[in-house]
Amino acid sequence: MKKYIATLALVFASFFAYSQVSCCFVKKDGMQLLASNKTFIKSHALPKPYHHVSKAGGVMVEFKTPDDQMAKGFYIPADKPTEYTLLVFQEWWGLNDHIKREAEHFYSTLGNVNVLAVDMYDGKVATTREDAAKYMGGANPARLEAIIKGAIAFAGPKAKIATVGWCFGGSLSLKASILAGKQAAACVMYYGMPVKEVEQLKLLQTDVLGLFAGKEQFINPTVVKEFEANMKTAGKGIQTKIFDAQHAFANPSNPAFDKAATEEAWGLAINYFKARLK
């Protein structure tokens, strides 16, 4: 049944007209530029092997993007019709089984919400730091924006969009909420480089929960303070929590996984979403 619903969603998505914000994220941002930093690359431990078998009926789907191409995602439709869709954005490794597991974790915890984990690399998944840096740094910003817009369109013109992501996906989560315009309902970003341009932040139609790692060198507390100041200037609400942990602390497949920080961050994220997706 869920596969049937997913297929129907794909078919009907192409018939709707959507009014999304056009932010034109045409330049590589600070997150993508980190892909050329050797220290940043080496700071990422290789993920432990993990194979995900969906217990909630998650399936891979395709959807059209505004650049006249197709994109893919791991989709878990809600059991009952709902206006809420959570877009899940990958780490710099790509849409791997770990991200599918996290998407399903949100699905099972939040209740009646559609979940779409978006493939931002068009099928490429990195298993080495070098490939992850190549994929993140080499991604075309225009294509990234087109994929996000296609995912929003897939959710539907009346959908209320929530977003979440980690690392590169943390940055993409914020951008997706900006691009969602009036459809934006909630935004959680884990240790991703924030959008710095105040004029773009002014386009946000939701507040933001930012979960950051205090021990990392790059997206550090100084960056977080600047983000808070920019959000205040833009007139937008923001909550942040800086954990005494390293970058990627919330990835269970990371050898440096911090269980205590992850559980606290998870609780904050779930409470934030539940207060807005109701």
PDB file of N, CA and C in Angstrom, residues 24-36 133-142 144 168 171 175 193-194 196-197:
ATOM      1  N   CYS A  24      18.283  31.644  -5.247  1.00  0.00           N
ATOM      2  CA  CYS A  24      19.462  31.598  -6.107  1.00  0.00           C
ATOM      3  C   CYS A  24      20.738  31.422  -5.293  1.00  0.00           C
ATOM      4  N   PHE A  25      20.871  30.269  -4.643  1.00  0.00           N
ATOM      5  CA  PHE A  25      22.122  29.934  -3.963  1.00  0.00           C
ATOM      6  C   PHE A  25      23.126  29.492  -5.041  1.00  0.00           C
ATOM      7  N   VAL A  26      23.618  30.451  -5.787  1.00  0.00           N
ATOM      8  CA  VAL A  26      24.396  30.133  -6.982  1.00  0.00           C
ATOM      9  C   VAL A  26      25.883  29.956  -6.698  1.00  0.00           C
ATOM     10  N   LYS A  27      26.329  30.368  -5.517  1.00  0.00           N
ATOM     11  CA  LYS A  27      27.746  30.244  -5.182  1.00  0.00           C
ATOM     12  C   LYS A  27      27.955  29.119  -4.179  1.00  0.00           C
ATOM     13  N   LYS A  28      29.119  28.513  -4.238  1.00  0.00           N
ATOM     14  CA  LYS A  28      29.460  27.523  -3.228  1.00  0.00           C
ATOM     15  C   LYS A  28      29.627  28.246  -1.892  1.00  0.00           C
ATOM     16  N   ASP A  29      28.964  27.698  -0.872  1.00  0.00           N
ATOM     17  CA  ASP A  29      28.989  28.355   0.428  1.00  0.00           C
ATOM     18  C   ASP A  29      30.187  27.884   1.251  1.00  0.00           C
ATOM     19  N   GLY A  30      30.259  28.390   2.492  1.00  0.00           N
ATOM     20  CA  GLY A  30      31.380  28.050   3.352  1.00  0.00           C
ATOM     21  C   GLY A  30      31.502  26.572   3.623  1.00  0.00           C
ATOM     22  N   MET A  31      30.369  25.854   3.642  1.00  0.00           N
ATOM     23  CA  MET A  31      30.407  24.414   3.889  1.00  0.00           C
ATOM     24  C   MET A  31      31.096  23.702   2.729  1.00  0.00           C
ATOM     25  N   GLN A  32      30.708  24.034   1.509  1.00  0.00           N
ATOM     26  CA  GLN A  32      31.332  23.389   0.359  1.00  0.00           C
ATOM     27  C   GLN A  32      32.809  23.725   0.239  1.00  0.00           C
ATOM     28  N   LEU A  33      33.154  24.936   0.613  1.00  0.00           N
ATOM     29  CA  LEU A  33      34.561  25.348   0.522  1.00  0.00           C
ATOM     30  C   LEU A  33      35.442  24.591   1.515  1.00  0.00           C
ATOM     31  N   LEU A  34      34.846  24.090   2.589  1.00  0.00           N
ATOM     32  CA  LEU A  34      35.611  23.298   3.552  1.00  0.00           C
ATOM     33  C   LEU A  34      36.105  21.988   2.950  1.00  0.00           C
ATOM     34  N   ALA A  35      35.520  21.587   1.827  1.00  0.00           N
ATOM     35  CA  ALA A  35      35.902  20.322   1.198  1.00  0.00           C
ATOM     36  C   ALA A  35      37.350  20.327   0.720  1.00  0.00           C
ATOM     37  N   SER A  36      37.931  21.497   0.582  1.00  0.00           N
ATOM     38  CA  SER A  36      39.327  21.583   0.146  1.00  0.00           C
ATOM     39  C   SER A  36      40.292  21.739   1.322  1.00  0.00           C
ATOM     40  N   ALA A 133      34.684  14.544   0.159  1.00  0.00           N
ATOM     41  CA  ALA A 133      35.131  15.911  -0.105  1.00  0.00           C
ATOM     42  C   ALA A 133      34.887  16.278  -1.568  1.00  0.00           C
ATOM     43  N   LYS A 134      35.142  15.322  -2.464  1.00  0.00           N
ATOM     44  CA  LYS A 134      34.935  15.578  -3.889  1.00  0.00           C
ATOM     45  C   LYS A 134      33.468  15.813  -4.195  1.00  0.00           C
ATOM     46  N   TYR A 135      32.597  15.004  -3.628  1.00  0.00           N
ATOM     47  CA  TYR A 135      31.163  15.147  -3.912  1.00  0.00           C
ATOM     48  C   TYR A 135      30.599  16.424  -3.312  1.00  0.00           C
ATOM     49  N   MET A 136      30.964  16.726  -2.064  1.00  0.00           N
ATOM     50  CA  MET A 136      30.438  17.936  -1.429  1.00  0.00           C
ATOM     51  C   MET A 136      31.000  19.189  -2.098  1.00  0.00           C
ATOM     52  N   GLY A 137      32.313  19.204  -2.284  1.00  0.00           N
ATOM     53  CA  GLY A 137      32.939  20.387  -2.875  1.00  0.00           C
ATOM     54  C   GLY A 137      32.589  20.581  -4.336  1.00  0.00           C
ATOM     55  N   GLY A 138      32.335  19.484  -5.044  1.00  0.00           N
ATOM     56  CA  GLY A 138      32.073  19.574  -6.472  1.00  0.00           C
ATOM     57  C   GLY A 138      30.617  19.713  -6.845  1.00  0.00           C
ATOM     58  N   ALA A 139      29.723  19.633  -5.867  1.00  0.00           N
ATOM     59  CA  ALA A 139      28.294  19.734  -6.168  1.00  0.00           C
ATOM     60  C   ALA A 139      27.963  21.119  -6.720  1.00  0.00           C
ATOM     61  N   ASN A 140      27.173  21.141  -7.779  1.00  0.00           N
ATOM     62  CA  ASN A 140      26.769  22.393  -8.410  1.00  0.00           C
ATOM     63  C   ASN A 140      25.667  23.043  -7.568  1.00  0.00           C
ATOM     64  N   PRO A 141      25.887  24.256  -7.038  1.00  0.00           N
ATOM     65  CA  PRO A 141      24.857  24.889  -6.203  1.00  0.00           C
ATOM     66  C   PRO A 141      23.503  25.014  -6.898  1.00  0.00           C
ATOM     67  N   ALA A 142      23.519  25.259  -8.200  1.00  0.00           N
ATOM     68  CA  ALA A 142      22.255  25.368  -8.933  1.00  0.00           C
ATOM     69  C   ALA A 142      21.524  24.031  -8.948  1.00  0.00           C
ATOM     70  N   LEU A 144      21.890  21.653  -6.622  1.00  0.00           N
ATOM     71  CA  LEU A 144      21.438  21.435  -5.252  1.00  0.00           C
ATOM     72  C   LEU A 144      20.113  22.150  -5.005  1.00  0.00           C
ATOM     73  N   PHE A 168      26.948  18.731   6.038  1.00  0.00           N
ATOM     74  CA  PHE A 168      26.511  19.385   4.795  1.00  0.00           C
ATOM     75  C   PHE A 168      24.997  19.504   4.773  1.00  0.00           C
ATOM     76  N   SER A 171      23.494  22.541   6.610  1.00  0.00           N
ATOM     77  CA  SER A 171      23.422  23.730   5.764  1.00  0.00           C
ATOM     78  C   SER A 171      22.246  23.639   4.806  1.00  0.00           C
ATOM     79  N   LYS A 175      18.800  26.041   4.076  1.00  0.00           N
ATOM     80  CA  LYS A 175      18.491  26.547   2.736  1.00  0.00           C
ATOM     81  C   LYS A 175      17.126  26.037   2.259  1.00  0.00           C
ATOM     82  N   MET A 193      27.192  24.655   8.279  1.00  0.00           N
ATOM     83  CA  MET A 193      27.538  26.070   8.130  1.00  0.00           C
ATOM     84  C   MET A 193      26.275  26.870   7.831  1.00  0.00           C
ATOM     85  N   PRO A 194      25.965  27.875   8.652  1.00  0.00           N
ATOM     86  CA  PRO A 194      24.739  28.652   8.424  1.00  0.00           C
ATOM     87  C   PRO A 194      24.842  29.559   7.200  1.00  0.00           C
ATOM     88  N   LYS A 196      24.888  33.020   5.754  1.00  0.00           N
ATOM     89  CA  LYS A 196      25.398  34.237   6.388  1.00  0.00           C
ATOM     90  C   LYS A 196      24.686  35.497   5.921  1.00  0.00           C
ATOM     91  N   GLU A 197      24.093  35.467   4.726  1.00  0.00           N
ATOM     92  CA  GLU A 197      23.485  36.661   4.161  1.00  0.00           C
ATOM     93  C   GLU A 197      22.162  36.974   4.861  1.00  0.00           C
TER      94      GLU A 197
END
